[in-house]
Short mmCIF file of C-alpha atoms in Angstrom, two decimals:
data_model
loop_
_atom_site.label_atom_id
_atom_site.label_comp_id
_atom_site.label_asym_id
_atom_site.label_seq_id
_atom_site.Cartn_x
_atom_site.Cartn_y
_atom_site.Cartn_z
CA MET A 524 0.00 0.00 0.00
CA LYS A 525 1.24 3.46 -0.84
CA THR A 526 2.18 5.74 1.99
CA ARG A 527 0.45 9.06 2.31
CA ASP A 528 3.67 10.86 1.29
CA GLN A 529 3.91 8.75 -1.86
CA GLU A 530 0.29 9.44 -2.70
CA TYR A 531 0.70 13.19 -2.20
CA ARG A 532 3.94 13.19 -4.22
CA GLU A 533 2.25 11.46 -7.14
CA LEU A 534 -0.64 13.90 -7.02
CA PHE A 535 1.81 16.81 -6.95
CA MET A 536 3.70 15.42 -9.94
CA ALA A 537 0.52 14.89 -11.93
CA GLU A 538 -0.66 18.45 -11.29
CA ALA A 539 2.80 20.01 -11.78
CA LEU A 540 3.31 18.34 -15.17
CA GLU A 541 -0.14 19.48 -16.22
CA TYR A 542 0.68 23.02 -15.08
CA TYR A 543 3.98 22.90 -16.98
CA ASP A 544 2.30 21.86 -20.22
CA SER A 545 -0.31 24.61 -19.81
CA MET A 546 2.38 27.20 -19.08
CA SER A 547 4.28 26.31 -22.25
CA ARG A 548 1.09 26.56 -24.31
CA HIS A 549 -0.01 29.90 -22.84
CA LEU A 550 3.51 31.31 -23.08
CA SER A 551 3.64 30.58 -26.80
CA GLU A 552 0.26 32.24 -27.20
CA LEU A 553 1.46 35.27 -25.25
CA GLU A 554 4.54 35.51 -27.44
CA ARG A 555 2.34 35.62 -30.53
CA ASN A 556 -0.02 38.11 -28.94
CA PRO A 557 1.47 40.08 -26.00
CA ASN A 558 -1.98 41.53 -25.30
CA ALA A 559 -3.63 38.13 -24.78
CA GLY A 560 -5.23 38.83 -21.42
CA PRO A 561 -6.72 35.35 -20.78
CA ALA A 562 -3.34 33.68 -21.42
CA LEU A 563 -1.64 36.11 -19.08
CA ASN A 564 -4.22 35.58 -16.35
CA GLU A 565 -3.93 31.84 -16.73
CA LEU A 566 -0.13 31.98 -16.48
CA PHE A 567 -0.44 34.03 -13.31
CA ARG A 568 -2.88 31.50 -11.83
CA LEU A 569 -0.74 28.51 -12.76
CA MET A 570 2.36 30.07 -11.23
CA HIS A 571 0.44 30.88 -8.07
CA ASN A 572 -0.91 27.32 -7.72
CA LEU A 573 2.44 25.71 -8.49
CA LYS A 574 4.12 27.95 -5.94
CA ALA A 575 1.63 26.98 -3.24
CA ASN A 576 1.77 23.26 -4.04
CA ALA A 577 5.58 23.19 -4.20
CA ARG A 578 5.96 24.99 -0.90
CA ALA A 579 3.39 22.74 0.76
CA MET A 580 5.39 19.71 -0.39
CA GLY A 581 8.68 21.22 0.80
CA PHE A 582 10.15 21.92 -2.67
CA THR A 583 11.08 25.46 -1.75
CA ASP A 584 13.49 26.10 -4.66
CA LEU A 585 10.78 25.19 -7.15
CA GLY A 586 8.30 27.33 -5.27
CA GLU A 587 10.75 30.24 -5.31
CA VAL A 588 11.11 30.20 -9.11
CA ALA A 589 7.31 30.02 -9.49
CA HIS A 590 6.96 32.89 -7.02
CA HIS A 591 9.39 35.12 -8.97
CA LEU A 592 7.64 34.34 -12.24
CA GLU A 593 4.25 35.00 -10.62
CA THR A 594 5.52 38.41 -9.50
CA LEU A 595 6.78 39.22 -12.97
CA PHE A 596 3.51 38.15 -14.60
CA GLY A 597 1.67 40.32 -12.09
CA LEU A 598 3.66 43.33 -13.26
CA ILE A 599 2.98 42.46 -16.91
CA ARG A 600 -0.72 42.11 -16.14
CA ASP A 601 -0.67 45.53 -14.46
CA GLN A 602 1.11 46.90 -17.55
CA GLU A 603 4.17 47.87 -15.50
CA ARG A 604 6.30 45.60 -17.71
CA THR A 605 5.87 44.53 -21.30
CA PHE A 606 6.22 41.02 -22.62
CA SER A 607 8.98 41.82 -25.09
CA GLY A 608 12.72 41.84 -25.61
CA ALA A 609 15.00 40.10 -23.14
CA LEU A 610 12.07 39.50 -20.76
CA ILE A 611 10.70 36.85 -23.15
CA LYS A 612 13.92 34.85 -23.08
CA VAL A 613 14.12 34.96 -19.31
CA VAL A 614 10.50 33.91 -18.89
CA PHE A 615 10.93 30.99 -21.30
CA ALA A 616 14.09 30.02 -19.46
CA GLY A 617 12.17 30.24 -16.21
CA VAL A 618 9.42 27.90 -17.40
CA ASP A 619 12.06 25.51 -18.75
CA ALA A 620 13.72 25.62 -15.34
CA LEU A 621 10.40 24.77 -13.72
CA GLY A 622 10.09 21.78 -16.06
CA ASN A 623 13.58 20.56 -15.14
CA MET A 624 12.80 20.96 -11.46
CA ILE A 625 9.52 19.06 -11.73
CA ARG A 626 11.29 16.21 -13.54
CA ALA A 627 14.00 16.21 -10.87
CA VAL A 628 11.29 15.85 -8.21
CA GLY A 629 9.80 12.93 -10.13
CA ALA A 630 13.20 11.25 -10.40
CA ASP A 631 13.89 11.94 -6.72
CA GLN A 632 17.00 13.92 -7.67
CA ALA A 633 18.43 17.19 -6.37
CA LEU A 634 16.81 20.25 -7.92
CA PRO A 635 19.02 22.18 -10.39
CA ASP A 636 20.51 25.47 -9.26
CA ALA A 637 18.37 28.47 -10.26
CA THR A 638 20.43 31.28 -8.72
CA ALA A 639 21.22 32.99 -12.04
CA LEU A 640 17.59 32.73 -13.15
CA LEU A 641 16.28 34.19 -9.91
CA ASP A 642 18.80 37.03 -10.21
CA ASN A 643 17.56 37.84 -13.71
CA LEU A 644 13.92 37.70 -12.60
CA ASP A 645 14.74 40.10 -9.75
CA ARG A 646 16.40 42.43 -12.25
CA LEU A 647 13.31 42.41 -14.48
CA VAL A 648 11.05 43.10 -11.50
CA ARG A 649 13.24 46.09 -10.62
CA GLY A 650 13.08 47.29 -14.23
CA GLU A 651 16.70 46.45 -14.99
CA GLU A 652 18.10 44.52 -17.95
CA PRO A 653 18.85 40.82 -17.30
CA ILE A 654 22.28 39.28 -17.78
CA LEU A 655 21.86 36.71 -20.54
CA GLU A 656 24.29 33.92 -21.27
CA GLU A 657 23.36 32.76 -24.75
CA ALA A 658 25.22 29.46 -24.62
CA GLU A 659 23.50 28.37 -21.41
CA ALA A 660 20.13 29.51 -22.62
CA ALA A 661 20.49 27.57 -25.87
CA GLU A 662 21.65 24.47 -24.03
CA SER A 663 18.74 24.71 -21.64
CA GLU A 664 16.20 24.94 -24.46
CA GLU A 665 17.78 22.01 -26.27
CA GLU A 666 17.75 19.92 -23.12
CA SER A 667 14.13 20.64 -22.31
CA GLY A 668 13.14 19.79 -25.86
CA LYS A 669 14.54 16.31 -25.47
CA LYS A 670 12.51 15.52 -22.37
CA MET A 671 8.79 15.21 -22.74
CA GLU A 672 7.04 13.25 -20.05
CA LEU A 673 3.51 12.21 -19.34
CA SER A 674 2.18 11.78 -15.85
CA ASP A 675 1.61 8.26 -14.54
CA LEU A 676 -1.78 9.40 -13.25
CA VAL A 677 -4.94 10.22 -15.14
CA TYR A 678 -7.89 12.21 -13.90
CA ILE A 679 -11.29 10.63 -14.32
CA GLN A 680 -14.74 11.93 -13.51
CA VAL A 681 -16.46 10.16 -10.62
CA LYS A 682 -19.58 9.58 -12.73
CA LYS A 683 -17.49 7.59 -15.22
CA LEU A 684 -16.28 5.37 -12.38
CA ASP A 685 -19.87 5.06 -11.14
CA ASN A 686 -20.97 3.95 -14.59
CA LEU A 687 -18.10 1.49 -14.85
CA LEU A 688 -18.93 0.01 -11.46
CA ASN A 689 -22.58 -0.29 -12.44
CA LEU A 690 -21.60 -2.23 -15.57
CA VAL A 691 -19.34 -4.48 -13.51
CA GLY A 692 -22.28 -5.09 -11.17
CA GLU A 693 -24.37 -6.25 -14.13
CA LEU A 694 -21.51 -8.49 -15.23
CA VAL A 695 -21.24 -10.06 -11.76
CA ILE A 696 -24.97 -10.85 -11.72
CA ASP A 697 -24.73 -12.54 -15.14
CA ARG A 698 -21.55 -14.32 -14.06
CA ASP A 699 -23.33 -15.89 -11.09
CA ARG A 700 -26.18 -16.92 -13.36
CA ILE A 701 -23.80 -18.54 -15.90
CA MET A 702 -21.93 -20.29 -13.09
CA THR A 703 -25.15 -21.77 -11.74
CA LEU A 704 -26.27 -22.90 -15.21
CA ALA A 705 -22.89 -24.50 -15.88
CA GLN A 706 -23.13 -26.46 -12.64
CA GLU A 707 -26.65 -27.57 -13.47
CA ILE A 708 -25.75 -28.67 -17.02
CA GLY A 709 -22.57 -30.38 -15.86
CA ASN A 710 -20.62 -29.89 -19.10
CA PRO A 711 -16.90 -29.88 -18.11
CA ALA A 712 -15.85 -27.40 -20.82
CA LEU A 713 -18.68 -25.00 -19.98
CA LEU A 714 -17.92 -25.33 -16.28
CA ALA A 715 -14.22 -24.57 -16.83
CA THR A 716 -15.11 -21.51 -18.92
CA ALA A 717 -17.59 -20.34 -16.30
CA GLN A 718 -14.96 -20.71 -13.58
CA HIS A 719 -12.48 -18.70 -15.65
CA LEU A 720 -15.14 -16.02 -16.19
CA PHE A 721 -15.74 -16.02 -12.44
CA ARG A 722 -12.06 -15.36 -11.67
CA ILE A 723 -11.67 -12.67 -14.32
CA SER A 724 -14.84 -10.81 -13.35
CA ASP A 725 -13.88 -11.08 -9.68
CA ASP A 726 -10.51 -9.43 -10.38
CA LEU A 727 -12.20 -6.81 -12.56
CA GLN A 728 -14.74 -6.03 -9.85
CA TYR A 729 -12.12 -5.50 -7.16
CA SER A 730 -9.92 -3.49 -9.54
CA VAL A 731 -12.77 -1.07 -10.22
CA MET A 732 -13.65 -0.88 -6.53
CA ASP A 733 -9.99 -0.22 -5.72
CA ALA A 734 -9.91 2.66 -8.21
CA ARG A 735 -12.69 4.33 -6.26
CA LEU A 736 -10.92 4.14 -2.91
CA VAL A 737 -9.53 7.27 -1.35
CA GLY A 738 -7.77 7.90 1.93
CA VAL A 739 -10.02 9.02 4.78
CA GLY A 740 -7.48 11.80 5.31
CA VAL A 741 -9.04 13.59 2.33
CA LEU A 742 -11.95 14.33 4.67
CA LEU A 743 -10.31 14.31 8.12
CA ASN A 744 -7.69 16.87 7.13
CA LYS A 745 -10.44 19.43 6.61
CA PHE A 746 -11.46 19.37 10.27
CA PRO A 747 -8.66 21.32 12.01
CA ARG A 748 -10.14 24.52 10.62
CA VAL A 749 -13.71 23.46 11.53
CA VAL A 750 -12.71 22.65 15.11
CA ARG A 751 -10.74 25.84 15.40
CA ASP A 752 -13.70 27.95 14.24
CA VAL A 753 -16.28 26.26 16.49
CA ALA A 754 -13.94 26.32 19.51
CA SER A 755 -13.25 30.00 18.91
CA THR A 756 -16.97 30.77 18.73
CA GLU A 757 -17.65 28.77 21.90
CA ASP A 758 -14.62 30.31 23.64
CA LYS A 759 -13.17 26.88 24.35
CA GLU A 760 -9.71 25.43 24.09
CA VAL A 761 -9.66 22.24 22.04
CA GLU A 762 -6.81 20.06 20.83
CA LEU A 763 -7.72 18.00 17.78
CA ILE A 764 -5.94 14.69 17.24
CA LEU A 765 -6.20 12.96 13.86
CA SER A 766 -5.23 9.39 13.10
CA GLY A 767 -5.86 6.76 10.45
CA GLN A 768 -5.85 9.14 7.49
CA ASP A 769 -4.42 6.35 5.31
CA VAL A 770 -7.45 4.08 5.76
CA GLN A 771 -9.06 3.55 2.36
CA ILE A 772 -12.80 3.86 1.68
CA ASP A 773 -15.08 4.28 -1.31
CA ARG A 774 -15.14 7.92 -2.36
CA ASN A 775 -18.94 8.01 -2.56
CA ILE A 776 -19.29 6.74 1.02
CA LEU A 777 -16.96 9.47 2.19
CA GLN A 778 -19.07 12.00 0.32
CA ILE A 779 -22.30 10.76 1.91
CA ILE A 780 -21.00 10.87 5.49
CA THR A 781 -19.35 14.27 5.18
CA ASP A 782 -22.30 16.18 6.62
CA ALA A 783 -22.86 13.59 9.34
CA LEU A 784 -19.25 13.75 10.46
CA LEU A 785 -19.28 17.52 10.35
CA HIS A 786 -22.35 17.47 12.57
CA LEU A 787 -20.79 15.11 15.10
CA VAL A 788 -17.59 17.14 15.30
CA ARG A 789 -19.40 20.44 15.75
CA ASN A 790 -21.66 18.83 18.31
CA ALA A 791 -18.71 17.41 20.23
CA VAL A 792 -17.00 20.78 20.45
CA SER A 793 -20.14 22.80 21.08
CA HIS A 794 -21.95 20.48 23.51
CA GLY A 795 -19.70 17.59 24.42
CA LEU A 796 -16.68 19.52 25.63
CA GLU A 797 -16.95 21.84 28.61
CA THR A 798 -15.69 25.39 28.83
CA THR A 799 -12.27 26.05 30.27
CA ALA A 800 -13.79 27.12 33.59
CA GLN A 801 -16.05 24.06 33.77
CA ARG A 802 -13.14 21.72 33.07
CA ALA A 803 -10.99 23.41 35.68
CA ALA A 804 -13.82 23.14 38.22
CA ALA A 805 -14.18 19.43 37.39
CA GLY A 806 -10.47 18.86 37.94
CA LYS A 807 -9.81 18.24 34.24
CA PRO A 808 -7.09 19.75 32.01
CA THR A 809 -8.41 23.05 30.74
CA VAL A 810 -7.77 22.04 27.13
CA GLY A 811 -10.39 19.61 25.83
CA HIS A 812 -9.30 16.78 23.59
CA LEU A 813 -11.15 15.71 20.47
CA THR A 814 -9.93 12.71 18.51
CA LEU A 815 -10.95 11.92 14.96
CA SER A 816 -9.70 8.53 13.92
CA ALA A 817 -10.26 5.93 11.22
CA LEU A 818 -9.50 2.24 11.42
CA THR A 819 -10.54 -0.98 9.78
CA GLU A 820 -12.46 -3.82 11.41
CA ARG A 821 -12.84 -6.89 9.24
CA ASP A 822 -14.45 -5.57 6.03
CA ASP A 823 -15.73 -2.37 7.63
CA VAL A 824 -14.24 1.06 8.11
CA LEU A 825 -14.74 2.65 11.51
CA ILE A 826 -14.60 6.41 11.92
CA GLN A 827 -14.61 7.55 15.54
CA VAL A 828 -15.30 10.93 17.08
CA ARG A 829 -14.10 10.85 20.68
CA ASP A 830 -14.14 13.68 23.20
CA ASP A 831 -13.14 13.84 26.85
CA GLY A 832 -16.05 16.10 27.74
CA ARG A 833 -19.02 15.81 30.05
CA GLY A 834 -20.52 12.61 28.62
CA ILE A 835 -24.19 11.82 28.17
CA ASP A 836 -26.48 12.26 31.17
CA THR A 837 -28.52 9.11 30.60
CA GLU A 838 -31.17 9.79 33.23
CA ALA A 839 -31.73 13.33 32.00
CA VAL A 840 -32.23 12.03 28.47
CA ARG A 841 -34.61 9.35 29.77
CA ARG A 842 -36.70 11.95 31.64
CA LYS A 843 -36.85 14.20 28.60
CA ALA A 844 -37.91 11.32 26.35
CA ILE A 845 -40.80 10.52 28.70
CA GLU A 846 -41.78 14.21 28.93
CA ARG A 847 -41.85 14.49 25.15
CA GLY A 848 -43.86 11.33 24.86
CA LEU A 849 -41.42 9.78 22.42
CA THR A 850 -41.84 6.43 24.02
CA THR A 851 -43.78 5.18 26.98
CA ALA A 852 -41.20 2.48 27.46
CA ALA A 853 -38.29 4.85 28.05
CA ALA A 854 -38.30 4.06 31.75
CA ALA A 855 -37.57 0.42 30.97
CA LEU A 856 -34.88 1.05 28.37
CA ASP A 857 -31.29 0.23 29.11
CA GLU A 858 -28.49 2.76 28.69
CA GLN A 859 -27.94 2.04 24.99
CA GLY A 860 -31.68 2.22 24.35
CA VAL A 861 -31.85 5.64 25.96
CA TRP A 862 -28.89 6.94 23.95
CA ALA A 863 -30.57 5.70 20.78
CA LEU A 864 -33.38 8.17 21.49
CA LEU A 865 -30.94 11.02 20.85
CA PHE A 866 -31.05 10.08 17.18
CA GLU A 867 -34.81 10.14 16.86
CA PRO A 868 -36.12 12.91 14.60
CA GLY A 869 -37.47 15.78 16.66
CA PHE A 870 -35.83 14.76 19.90
CA SER A 871 -32.89 17.00 19.26
CA MET A 872 -35.05 20.03 18.53
CA ALA A 873 -35.63 20.82 22.20
CA SER A 874 -32.99 23.24 23.39
CA LYS A 875 -33.35 22.03 26.96
CA VAL A 876 -32.12 18.65 25.96
CA THR A 877 -28.87 20.20 24.85
CA ASP A 878 -28.44 21.95 28.18
CA ILE A 879 -29.18 18.82 30.17
CA SER A 880 -27.52 16.08 28.21
CA GLY A 881 -25.00 17.97 26.16
CA ARG A 882 -26.08 15.95 23.12
CA GLY A 883 -28.94 15.66 20.73
CA VAL A 884 -29.05 18.60 18.34
CA GLY A 885 -30.00 17.21 14.97
CA LEU A 886 -28.27 13.87 15.43
CA ASP A 887 -30.97 12.23 13.31
CA VAL A 888 -28.99 13.61 10.35
CA VAL A 889 -26.20 11.22 11.28
CA LYS A 890 -28.53 8.27 11.52
CA MET A 891 -30.15 9.01 8.17
CA ALA A 892 -26.76 9.12 6.44
CA LEU A 893 -25.76 5.80 7.97
CA ASP A 894 -29.07 4.19 7.14
CA SER A 895 -28.65 5.14 3.50
CA LEU A 896 -25.32 3.30 3.44
CA GLY A 897 -26.37 0.32 5.51
CA GLY A 898 -23.96 1.45 8.21
CA GLN A 899 -24.26 1.46 11.96
CA LEU A 900 -23.62 3.85 14.79
CA ARG A 901 -22.11 2.84 18.10
CA VAL A 902 -22.20 5.10 21.13
CA GLU A 903 -20.05 4.82 24.23
CA SER A 904 -20.22 7.38 26.98
CA GLN A 905 -19.28 7.83 30.59
CA LEU A 906 -20.69 10.70 32.57
CA GLY A 907 -17.99 13.23 33.25
CA GLN A 908 -15.42 11.32 31.18
CA GLY A 909 -16.50 11.80 27.58
CA THR A 910 -18.29 10.25 24.62
CA THR A 911 -17.27 8.25 21.59
CA PHE A 912 -19.38 7.99 18.45
CA THR A 913 -18.27 5.25 16.07
CA LEU A 914 -19.54 5.22 12.50
CA VAL A 915 -19.38 1.68 11.11
CA LEU A 916 -19.20 1.95 7.35
CA PRO A 917 -18.89 -0.52 4.49
CA THR A 918 -15.70 -0.19 2.45
CA SER A 919 -17.74 -0.14 -0.73
CA ILE A 920 -21.39 0.41 -1.56
CA ALA A 921 -21.15 -1.74 -4.67
CA VAL A 922 -21.02 -5.21 -3.15
CA LYS A 923 -22.39 -6.25 0.20
CA GLY A 924 -22.19 -9.41 2.17
CA ALA A 925 -25.69 -10.69 2.83
CA LEU A 926 -27.46 -13.57 4.52
CA LEU A 927 -30.15 -15.16 2.37
CA VAL A 928 -33.26 -16.33 4.22
CA GLU A 929 -36.50 -17.84 3.01
CA VAL A 930 -40.01 -16.85 4.01
CA GLU A 931 -43.01 -18.50 2.36
CA GLU A 932 -40.74 -19.97 -0.34
CA ARG A 933 -39.40 -16.53 -1.30
CA PRO A 934 -35.73 -15.60 -0.77
CA TYR A 935 -34.78 -12.37 0.97
CA ALA A 936 -31.32 -10.88 1.46
CA ILE A 937 -30.34 -9.19 4.72
CA PRO A 938 -27.05 -7.22 4.74
CA LEU A 939 -24.53 -8.81 7.10
CA MET A 940 -23.74 -5.43 8.57
CA HIS A 941 -27.04 -5.56 10.44
CA THR A 942 -27.01 -9.23 11.38
CA ASP A 943 -26.09 -10.11 14.93
CA THR A 944 -26.54 -13.85 15.31
CA VAL A 945 -28.66 -16.76 14.14
CA LEU A 946 -30.53 -19.02 16.58
CA ALA A 947 -32.56 -22.21 16.51
CA LEU A 948 -34.90 -21.82 19.47
CA GLN A 949 -37.18 -24.43 20.95
CA PRO A 950 -40.65 -23.15 21.93
CA GLU A 951 -39.78 -23.40 25.63
CA GLN A 952 -36.94 -20.91 25.05
CA ILE A 953 -39.46 -18.31 23.91
CA SER A 954 -41.75 -16.36 26.24
CA VAL A 955 -44.74 -14.12 25.67
CA VAL A 956 -44.33 -10.80 27.49
CA GLY A 957 -46.74 -7.92 27.02
CA GLY A 958 -48.15 -9.49 23.88
CA MET A 959 -44.71 -9.92 22.31
CA LEU A 960 -42.51 -12.93 21.79
CA VAL A 961 -39.30 -12.55 23.75
CA THR A 962 -36.14 -14.58 24.19
CA HIS A 963 -32.86 -13.89 25.90
CA VAL A 964 -29.60 -13.52 24.01
CA GLN A 965 -26.42 -13.04 26.01
CA GLY A 966 -28.46 -11.95 29.01
CA GLN A 967 -30.47 -9.39 27.06
CA ALA A 968 -34.20 -9.62 26.38
CA VAL A 969 -34.74 -9.59 22.62
CA PRO A 970 -38.23 -9.24 21.09
CA LEU A 971 -39.11 -11.70 18.34
CA VAL A 972 -41.46 -11.20 15.42
CA PRO A 973 -42.25 -13.35 12.37
CA LEU A 974 -40.64 -11.64 9.37
CA GLN A 975 -43.66 -12.63 7.31
CA MET A 976 -45.87 -10.58 9.66
CA LEU A 977 -43.82 -7.41 9.09
CA LEU A 978 -43.64 -7.91 5.32
CA HIS A 979 -47.39 -8.38 5.02
CA ASP A 980 -48.30 -5.60 7.44
CA GLU A 981 -50.70 -3.04 6.06
CA GLY A 982 -52.68 -0.23 7.63
CA ASP A 983 -52.18 1.52 10.92
CA GLU A 984 -53.26 -1.31 13.20
CA LEU A 985 -50.88 -2.67 15.78
CA LEU A 986 -49.44 -6.12 15.34
CA PRO A 987 -51.66 -8.85 16.84
CA PHE A 988 -50.82 -10.20 20.28
CA ALA A 989 -48.28 -12.95 20.00
CA ASP A 990 -49.25 -16.54 20.62
CA LYS A 991 -46.82 -19.42 20.65
CA ALA A 992 -49.44 -22.14 20.93
CA ASP A 993 -48.86 -23.19 17.31
CA MET A 994 -45.09 -23.32 17.59
CA THR A 995 -43.64 -26.76 17.01
CA GLY A 996 -40.03 -27.70 16.62
CA ALA A 997 -37.02 -25.39 16.38
CA GLN A 998 -37.75 -21.82 15.35
CA GLN A 999 -35.19 -20.23 13.00
CA VAL A 1000 -34.36 -16.77 14.31
CA LEU A 1001 -32.12 -14.12 12.78
CA VAL A 1002 -31.20 -11.46 15.31
CA VAL A 1003 -30.59 -8.12 13.61
CA ASN A 1004 -29.12 -5.04 15.18
CA TYR A 1005 -29.92 -1.47 14.35
CA ASN A 1006 -29.10 1.64 16.36
CA ASN A 1007 -28.16 -0.53 19.35
CA ARG A 1008 -31.53 -2.28 19.27
CA ARG A 1009 -31.79 -6.02 18.74
CA LEU A 1010 -34.73 -7.61 17.01
CA GLY A 1011 -35.24 -11.31 16.33
CA LEU A 1012 -36.81 -12.15 12.96
CA LEU A 1013 -38.49 -15.54 12.66
CA VAL A 1014 -37.83 -17.02 9.21
CA ASP A 1015 -38.64 -20.34 7.56
CA ARG A 1016 -35.01 -21.26 6.86
CA PHE A 1017 -31.55 -19.90 6.26
CA ILE A 1018 -30.28 -20.37 2.70
CA ARG A 1019 -26.65 -19.22 2.67
CA GLN A 1020 -24.33 -16.25 2.97
CA GLN A 1021 -23.01 -14.58 -0.19
CA ASN A 1022 -21.92 -11.29 -1.68
CA ILE A 1023 -24.66 -9.53 -3.59
CA VAL A 1024 -24.83 -6.61 -5.99
CA ILE A 1025 -27.72 -4.42 -4.98
CA LYS A 1026 -29.67 -2.65 -7.67
CA PRO A 1027 -32.17 0.07 -6.80
CA LEU A 1028 -35.85 -0.68 -7.12
CA SER A 1029 -37.62 1.06 -9.95
CA LYS A 1030 -40.80 3.06 -9.59
CA PRO A 1031 -43.27 2.62 -7.96
CA LEU A 1032 -41.59 -0.03 -5.78
CA ASP A 1033 -38.83 2.38 -4.73
CA THR A 1034 -41.26 4.01 -2.30
CA ILE A 1035 -41.49 0.87 -0.16
CA ASP A 1036 -39.24 1.51 2.82
CA LEU A 1037 -38.88 -2.13 3.84
CA PHE A 1038 -36.83 -2.96 0.75
CA GLY A 1039 -33.39 -1.46 0.24
CA GLY A 1040 -33.07 -2.77 -3.31
CA VAL A 1041 -33.07 -5.93 -5.30
CA THR A 1042 -30.50 -8.46 -6.41
CA LEU A 1043 -30.49 -11.40 -8.76
CA LEU A 1044 -29.39 -14.77 -7.46
CA GLY A 1045 -27.40 -17.27 -9.50
CA SER A 1046 -30.57 -19.33 -9.90
CA GLY A 1047 -32.15 -16.43 -11.76
CA GLN A 1048 -34.50 -15.64 -8.88
CA VAL A 1049 -35.17 -12.03 -8.06
CA CYS A 1050 -34.34 -11.44 -4.41
CA LEU A 1051 -35.49 -8.42 -2.43
CA VAL A 1052 -32.94 -6.87 -0.08
CA LEU A 1053 -34.49 -6.03 3.27
CA ASP A 1054 -33.91 -2.69 4.93
CA VAL A 1055 -33.22 -3.54 8.57
CA PRO A 1056 -33.60 0.03 9.87
CA ALA A 1057 -37.04 0.26 8.25
CA LEU A 1058 -38.04 -3.16 9.62
CA THR A 1059 -36.94 -2.14 13.11
CA ARG A 1060 -38.81 1.15 12.93
CA LEU A 1061 -41.93 -0.63 11.71
CA PHE A 1062 -41.77 -3.10 14.57
CA LEU A 1063 -41.29 -0.34 17.16
CA THR A 1064 -44.27 1.50 15.73
CA LYS A 1065 -46.56 -1.52 15.45
CA ARG A 1066 -45.65 -3.60 18.47
CA PRO A 1067 -48.65 -4.29 20.72
#
């Protein structure tokens, strides 16, 4: 894997070579027409950008030449100098020098000496005649003419990558279909060809997915300024710590969670961290610490926002939830269940909640972004010690691991990200409490509901009271997890686990919340992908 320095260096080289080519083109145009304003403005802009990029990368000599040329072009633009005479030769020599320096950077060599060039540029800026050495100038032009290089990188529009990935998704679906047919027919030659197609398409799929990966640092590195601004507004002292910028993730996922992460960071500084006086009174260091980190966990990417602030006042949140009538069961919820209420739409709108709990302003935005990706949110908090929000994200949105289950002879796919465990429960391991089926998993009471009942639910009526009188034999239960809530789904049988390519539902089916999309199995069967967040919300709304 490339280091961050290598990645930045390659990006710098790609941009610098592009700038160099543009400079040469605009310079030739300016020579033909000294009054070409657009070419002059473009040269000024290119010099300015190259200067900034070179200095940021530590190539100060290169940045210095670009800076001198930028100054000279500024004078030409302001009509204090004219693009004529000896100035033309010096400027061309300057651009050639930039080209040599860029190539030296690419070859990891020492940058050529530009003292004489800088001296001549200074003379031109002062309105003096430069000192030209014809032999050196001719040699320099000849040398630059021999070296023409293309960057190893190409720029590509994200929508082209999206389209390519979509086509690969179609190919993978057909591949699975051909593989299944080959196995059914049993022809050795067809089976060998299908297996070869499987390997090739698999490599192609991961190559395209890899091309879409970017370092999380692309997003995290924008936050020092955000934290600084919010801390300044709140009159707080905050030290931001970044880590894991090299962790790779699909660019589109990073784009989708940008607003959610921005919200969490602002919330952590504004409400999570105390003021300097409050921290001093609590015996804490006056400077609050906020950590933004990325790491990988199996096939997922975890982005954490951790502060050492006041933490979540669970009981205060519980009281507020009961006052607002969000749930009558708030009194019976455990700590995680109470914290989950912070992400309910509307809960965060009450300003008093912010004052009491220090959390809860618009956090439903975060949950909505994660739901759209099939991600999860984990919350850890200790009163007086701080809070950690962990965004659990898929590496790619193109392919998802899923568990296939069957209900009434129809297959359904449930993303693995939301699956917790599978159980085979005997009727005596299931209880009826408050009209709901309940079992215990790892010491926690988990409600159970037949998946078929949720899928066929219509109208506003509550689900019927549960009755286990008809239960015979082992009951197949898939425990799903969403927003720290567990729900057991009773299914007819488990089929298998496999990677699926999810395609969006077309109209009018795309308005059905319970389905997150559709996929095609190798058997040719259309398989609906269940939306676990929507199923959980439906159960919470309809439970008796």
